[in-house]
Coordinates of C-alpha atoms in Angstrom, one line a residue:
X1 CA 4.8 -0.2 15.3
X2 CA 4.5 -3.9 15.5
X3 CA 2.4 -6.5 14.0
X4 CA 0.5 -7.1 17.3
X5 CA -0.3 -3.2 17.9
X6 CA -1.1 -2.9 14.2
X7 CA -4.0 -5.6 14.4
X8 CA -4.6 -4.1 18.3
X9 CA -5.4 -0.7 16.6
X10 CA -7.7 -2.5 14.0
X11 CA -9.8 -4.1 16.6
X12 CA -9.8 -1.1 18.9
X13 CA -11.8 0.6 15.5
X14 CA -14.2 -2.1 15.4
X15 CA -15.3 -1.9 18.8
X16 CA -15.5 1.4 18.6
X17 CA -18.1 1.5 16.0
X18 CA -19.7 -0.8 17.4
X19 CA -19.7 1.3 20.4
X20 CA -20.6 4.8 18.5
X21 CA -23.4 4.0 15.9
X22 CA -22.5 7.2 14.2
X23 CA -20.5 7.2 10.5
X24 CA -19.5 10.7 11.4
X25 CA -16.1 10.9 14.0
X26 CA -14.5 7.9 11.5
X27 CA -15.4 9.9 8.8
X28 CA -13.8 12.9 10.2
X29 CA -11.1 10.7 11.6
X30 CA -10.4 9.3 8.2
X31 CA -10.3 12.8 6.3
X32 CA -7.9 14.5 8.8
X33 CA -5.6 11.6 8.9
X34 CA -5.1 10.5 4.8
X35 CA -5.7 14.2 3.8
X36 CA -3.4 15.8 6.8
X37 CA -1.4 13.5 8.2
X38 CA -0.4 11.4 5.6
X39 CA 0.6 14.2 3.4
X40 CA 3.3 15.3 6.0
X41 CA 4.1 11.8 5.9
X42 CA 5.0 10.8 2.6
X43 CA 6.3 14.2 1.7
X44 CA 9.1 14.1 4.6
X45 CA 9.4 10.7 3.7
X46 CA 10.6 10.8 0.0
X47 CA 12.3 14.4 0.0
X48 CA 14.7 13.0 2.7
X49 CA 15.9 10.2 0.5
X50 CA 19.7 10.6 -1.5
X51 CA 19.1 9.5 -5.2
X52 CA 22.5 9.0 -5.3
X53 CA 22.5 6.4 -2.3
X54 CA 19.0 4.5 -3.5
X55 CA 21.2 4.2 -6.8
X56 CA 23.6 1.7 -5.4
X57 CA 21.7 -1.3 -5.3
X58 CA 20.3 -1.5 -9.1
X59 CA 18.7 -4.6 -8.9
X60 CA 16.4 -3.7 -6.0
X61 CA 15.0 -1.0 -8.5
X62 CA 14.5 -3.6 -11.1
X63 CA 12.4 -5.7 -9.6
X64 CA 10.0 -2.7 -8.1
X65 CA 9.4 -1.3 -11.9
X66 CA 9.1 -5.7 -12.7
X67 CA 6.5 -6.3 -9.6
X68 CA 4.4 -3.5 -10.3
X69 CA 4.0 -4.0 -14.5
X70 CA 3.8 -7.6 -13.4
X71 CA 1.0 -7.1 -10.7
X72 CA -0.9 -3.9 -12.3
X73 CA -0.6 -5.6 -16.1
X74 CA -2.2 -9.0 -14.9
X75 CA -4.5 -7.8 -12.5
X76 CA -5.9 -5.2 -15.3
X77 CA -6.6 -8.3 -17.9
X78 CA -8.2 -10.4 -15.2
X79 CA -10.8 -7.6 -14.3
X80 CA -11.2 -6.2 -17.8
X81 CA -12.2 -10.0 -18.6
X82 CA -13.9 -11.6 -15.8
X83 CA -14.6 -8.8 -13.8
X84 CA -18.0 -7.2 -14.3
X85 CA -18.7 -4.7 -11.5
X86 CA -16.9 -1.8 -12.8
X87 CA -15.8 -0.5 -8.8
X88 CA -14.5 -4.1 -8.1
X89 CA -12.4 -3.8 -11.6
X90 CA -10.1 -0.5 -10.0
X91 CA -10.1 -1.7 -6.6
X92 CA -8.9 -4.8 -7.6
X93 CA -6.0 -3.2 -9.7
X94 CA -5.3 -0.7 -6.9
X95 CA -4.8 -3.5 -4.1
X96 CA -3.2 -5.9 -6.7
X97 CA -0.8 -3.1 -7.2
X98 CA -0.3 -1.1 -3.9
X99 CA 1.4 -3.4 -1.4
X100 CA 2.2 -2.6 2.6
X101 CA 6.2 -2.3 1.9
X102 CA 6.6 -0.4 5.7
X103 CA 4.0 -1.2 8.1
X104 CA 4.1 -5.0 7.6
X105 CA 7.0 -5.3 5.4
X106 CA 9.8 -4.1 7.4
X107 CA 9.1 -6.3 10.8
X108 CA 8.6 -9.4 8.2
X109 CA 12.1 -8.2 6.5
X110 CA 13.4 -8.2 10.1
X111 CA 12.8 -12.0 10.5
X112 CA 15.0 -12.6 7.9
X113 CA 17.1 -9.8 7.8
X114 CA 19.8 -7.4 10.0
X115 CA 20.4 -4.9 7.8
X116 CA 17.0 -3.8 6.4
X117 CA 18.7 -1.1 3.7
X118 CA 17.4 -3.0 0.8
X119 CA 14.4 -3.3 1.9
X120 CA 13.9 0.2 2.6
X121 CA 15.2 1.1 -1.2
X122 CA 12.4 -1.6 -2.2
X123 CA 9.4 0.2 -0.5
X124 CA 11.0 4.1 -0.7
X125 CA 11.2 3.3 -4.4
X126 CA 7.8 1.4 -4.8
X127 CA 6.3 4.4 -3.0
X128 CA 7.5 6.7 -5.7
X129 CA 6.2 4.8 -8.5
X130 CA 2.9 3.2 -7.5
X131 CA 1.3 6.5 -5.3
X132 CA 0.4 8.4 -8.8
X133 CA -0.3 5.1 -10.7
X134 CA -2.8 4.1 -8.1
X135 CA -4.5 7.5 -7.3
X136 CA -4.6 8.2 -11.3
X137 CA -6.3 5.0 -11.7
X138 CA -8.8 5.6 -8.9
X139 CA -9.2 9.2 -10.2
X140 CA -9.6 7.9 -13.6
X141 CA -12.4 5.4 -13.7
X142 CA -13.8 6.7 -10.6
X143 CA -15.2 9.7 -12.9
X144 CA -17.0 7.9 -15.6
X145 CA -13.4 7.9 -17.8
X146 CA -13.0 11.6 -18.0
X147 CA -10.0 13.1 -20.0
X148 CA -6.5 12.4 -19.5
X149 CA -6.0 16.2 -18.2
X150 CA -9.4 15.6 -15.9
X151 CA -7.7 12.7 -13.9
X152 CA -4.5 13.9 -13.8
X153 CA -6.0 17.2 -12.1
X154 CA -8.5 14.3 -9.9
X155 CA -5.7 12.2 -9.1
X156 CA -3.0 15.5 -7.6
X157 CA -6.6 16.5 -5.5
X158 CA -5.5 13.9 -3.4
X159 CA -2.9 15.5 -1.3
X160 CA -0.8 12.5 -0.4
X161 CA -0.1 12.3 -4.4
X162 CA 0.7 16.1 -4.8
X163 CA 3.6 15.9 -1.6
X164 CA 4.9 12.7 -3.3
X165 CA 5.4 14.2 -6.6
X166 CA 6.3 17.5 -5.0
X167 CA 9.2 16.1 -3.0
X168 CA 10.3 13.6 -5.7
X169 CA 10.7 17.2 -8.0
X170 CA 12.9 18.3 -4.8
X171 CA 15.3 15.1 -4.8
X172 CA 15.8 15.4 -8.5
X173 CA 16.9 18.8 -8.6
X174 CA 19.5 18.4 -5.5
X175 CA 17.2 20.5 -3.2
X176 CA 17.6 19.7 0.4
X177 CA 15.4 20.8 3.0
X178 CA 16.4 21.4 6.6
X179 CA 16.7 17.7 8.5
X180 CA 15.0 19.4 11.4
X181 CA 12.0 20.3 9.2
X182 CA 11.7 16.9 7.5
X183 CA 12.5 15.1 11.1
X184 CA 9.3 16.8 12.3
X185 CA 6.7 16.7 9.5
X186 CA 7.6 12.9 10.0
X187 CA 6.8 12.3 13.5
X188 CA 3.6 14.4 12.9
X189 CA 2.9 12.1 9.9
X190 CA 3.8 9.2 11.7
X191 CA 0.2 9.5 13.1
X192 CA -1.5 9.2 10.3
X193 CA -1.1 5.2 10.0
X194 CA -2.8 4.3 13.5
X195 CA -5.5 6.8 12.1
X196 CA -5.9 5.3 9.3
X197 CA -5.9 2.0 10.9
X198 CA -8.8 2.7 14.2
X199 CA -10.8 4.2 11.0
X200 CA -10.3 0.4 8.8
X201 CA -11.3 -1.3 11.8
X202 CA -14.2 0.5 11.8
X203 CA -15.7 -0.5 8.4
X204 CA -14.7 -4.2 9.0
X205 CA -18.2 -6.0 8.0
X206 CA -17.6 -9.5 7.4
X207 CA -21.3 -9.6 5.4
X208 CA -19.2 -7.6 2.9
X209 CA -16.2 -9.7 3.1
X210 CA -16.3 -12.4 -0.1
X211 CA -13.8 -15.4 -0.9
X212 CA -13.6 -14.9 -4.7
X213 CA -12.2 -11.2 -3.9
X214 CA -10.2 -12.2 -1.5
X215 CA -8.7 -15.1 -4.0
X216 CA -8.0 -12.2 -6.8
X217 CA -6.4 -9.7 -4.4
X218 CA -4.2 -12.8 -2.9
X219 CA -3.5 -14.0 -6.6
X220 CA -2.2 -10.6 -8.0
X221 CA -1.0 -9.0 -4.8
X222 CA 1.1 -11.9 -3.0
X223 CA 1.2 -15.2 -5.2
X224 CA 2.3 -14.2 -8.7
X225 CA 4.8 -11.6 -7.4
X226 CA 5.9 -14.4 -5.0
X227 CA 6.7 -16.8 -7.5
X228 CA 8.4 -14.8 -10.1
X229 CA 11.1 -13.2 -7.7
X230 CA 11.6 -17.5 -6.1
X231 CA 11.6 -18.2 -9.7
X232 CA 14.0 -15.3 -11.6
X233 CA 15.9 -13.7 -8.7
X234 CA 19.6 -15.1 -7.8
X235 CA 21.8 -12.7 -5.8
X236 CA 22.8 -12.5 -2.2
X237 CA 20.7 -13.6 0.3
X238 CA 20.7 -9.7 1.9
X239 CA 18.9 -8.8 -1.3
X240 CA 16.7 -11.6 -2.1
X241 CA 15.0 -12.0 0.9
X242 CA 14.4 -8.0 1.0
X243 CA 12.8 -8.4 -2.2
X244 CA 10.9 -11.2 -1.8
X245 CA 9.0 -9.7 1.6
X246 CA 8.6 -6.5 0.0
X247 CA 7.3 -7.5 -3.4
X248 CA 4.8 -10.1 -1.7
X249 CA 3.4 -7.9 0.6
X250 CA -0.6 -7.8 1.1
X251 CA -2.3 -4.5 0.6
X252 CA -1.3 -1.1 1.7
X253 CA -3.4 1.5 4.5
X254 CA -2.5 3.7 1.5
X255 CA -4.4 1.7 -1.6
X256 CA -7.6 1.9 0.9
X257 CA -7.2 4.9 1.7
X258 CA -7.2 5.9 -2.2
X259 CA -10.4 3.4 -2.6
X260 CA -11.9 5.4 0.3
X261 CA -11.1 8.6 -1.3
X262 CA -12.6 7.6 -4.5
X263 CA -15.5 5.5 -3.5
X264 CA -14.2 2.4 -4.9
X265 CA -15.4 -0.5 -2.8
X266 CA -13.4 0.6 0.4
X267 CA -15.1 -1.9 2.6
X268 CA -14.7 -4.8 0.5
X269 CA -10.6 -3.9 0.7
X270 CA -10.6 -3.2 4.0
X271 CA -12.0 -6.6 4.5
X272 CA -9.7 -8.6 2.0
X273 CA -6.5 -6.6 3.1
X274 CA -7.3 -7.4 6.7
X275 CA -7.4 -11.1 6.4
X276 CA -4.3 -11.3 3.4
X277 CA -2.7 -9.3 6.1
X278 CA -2.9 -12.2 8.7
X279 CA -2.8 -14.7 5.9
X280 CA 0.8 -12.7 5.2
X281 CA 2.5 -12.8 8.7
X282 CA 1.9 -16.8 8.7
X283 CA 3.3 -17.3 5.6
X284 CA 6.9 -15.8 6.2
X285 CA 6.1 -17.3 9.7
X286 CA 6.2 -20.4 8.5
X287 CA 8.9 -19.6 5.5
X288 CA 11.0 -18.4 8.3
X289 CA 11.2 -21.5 10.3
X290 CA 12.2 -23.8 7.2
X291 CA 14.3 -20.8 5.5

């Protein structure tokens, strides 16, 4: 899927429910897609990776454990300091945390890139580590700060979380499952992102959409992580630039679909990650061109 069918799909949503006044079908839509789909998706995703091949570029891991203490850390003192609405506060961590490493990051990679390996590493990786921050987050505050064992049970009720520890268990111990099986559970998965993306389009409501939000998201999400891999990382060019798209990515489907499961300001994402999305593609655009 492409940039331009990615923001086709968004618009087709928005029409849509414009179209059918109804809540109802996208909320059905929605359900069947993150809870279903999406759970094929990442599962067939992560137990069909080789530890010992993600091993061989170290750095690349580096910087994923580096981004996200560096994006969730700073994004966490911001809201706990200047942030009052206590929703806005996890959202805000969530989408300052969870970037869009496949869907926008590899065609952006490709501008710069022929061999998109390291870049793969960078998001297969960053999927492994961020999916049960964020959801635990979400599941955390979202219930009033229960326990530590409450959101841990809260945050695996979210199926995509369970498959992704699930098959993560399944790489570590050596345990490989039929190609076949994995080959299909992704193509069936695979559906899941347009899904996702018709049911966005339909909560687009620019009377939700604010500037300041917009500014943190863009601060935490794409500027700071930005900077600090221009400023710290020297290597090859293969590696840098794979690190550089992936690491300054704007917001996942997957960290609104957690806000959506949660009830954590879901519109106000959708809104912000749609326009840093855009804002995104002209940057490396534009980076490309001078690179």
């Amino acid at each position: 899927m492409n940039i331009y069918e990615m923001l086709a799909l968004i618009a087709i949503g928005f029409i849509l429910r414009r179209i059918i006044k109804s809540e109802k079908p996208f909320a059905h839509l929605n359900k069947f897609a993150s809870r279903g789909l999406l759970t094929l998706y990442v599962f067939s995703n992560v137990a069909s990776k080789d530890l010992a091949y993600l091993m061989e570029i170290k750095i690349v891991f580096l910087y994923v454990f580096l981004i996200v203490a560096l994006s969730l850390g700073t994004s966490f003192l911001y809201a706990r300091l200047f942030v009052k609405d206590k929703k806005w506060q996890r959202a805000l961590m969530i989408l300052s945390t969870y970037p869009n490493t496949v869907a926008v990051g590899f065609p952006i990679a490709s501008l710069f890139l022929d061999d998109l390996t390291p870049a793969i590493i960078y998001a297969s990786t960053n999927t492994l580590i961020v999916l049960p921050i964020a959801t635990f987050v979400a599941a955390h505050y979202s219930s009033g700060k229960a326990s530590l064992g409450e959101s841990i049970l809260r945050a695996l009720s979210f199926p995509p979380t369970s498959a992704n520890i699930l098959a993560l268990t399944l790489v570590l111990l050596g345990i490989e499952l039929p190609s076949q099986l994995l080959g299909g559970m992704n193509k069936i998965g695979w559906w899941s992102i347009p899904a996702i993306l018709i049911y966005f389009g339909s909560l687009i409501n620019l009377q939700k959409f604010e500037w300041r939000k917009l500014l943190e998201v863009g601060a935490f999400r794409i500027a700071i992580p930005f900077a600090f891999v221009v400023l710290t990382l020297k290597t090859s060019p293969k590696i840098f630039y794979a690190v550089l798209v992936e690491a300054s990515m704007p917001p996942a489907i997957m960290a609104n679909a957690i806000l959506a499961h949660y009830r954590l300001r879901e519109e106000e994402g959708i809104g912000v990650t749609i326009v840093l999305t855009i804002m995104a593609l002209v940057l490396f655009f534009v980076l490309r061109i001078f690179a």
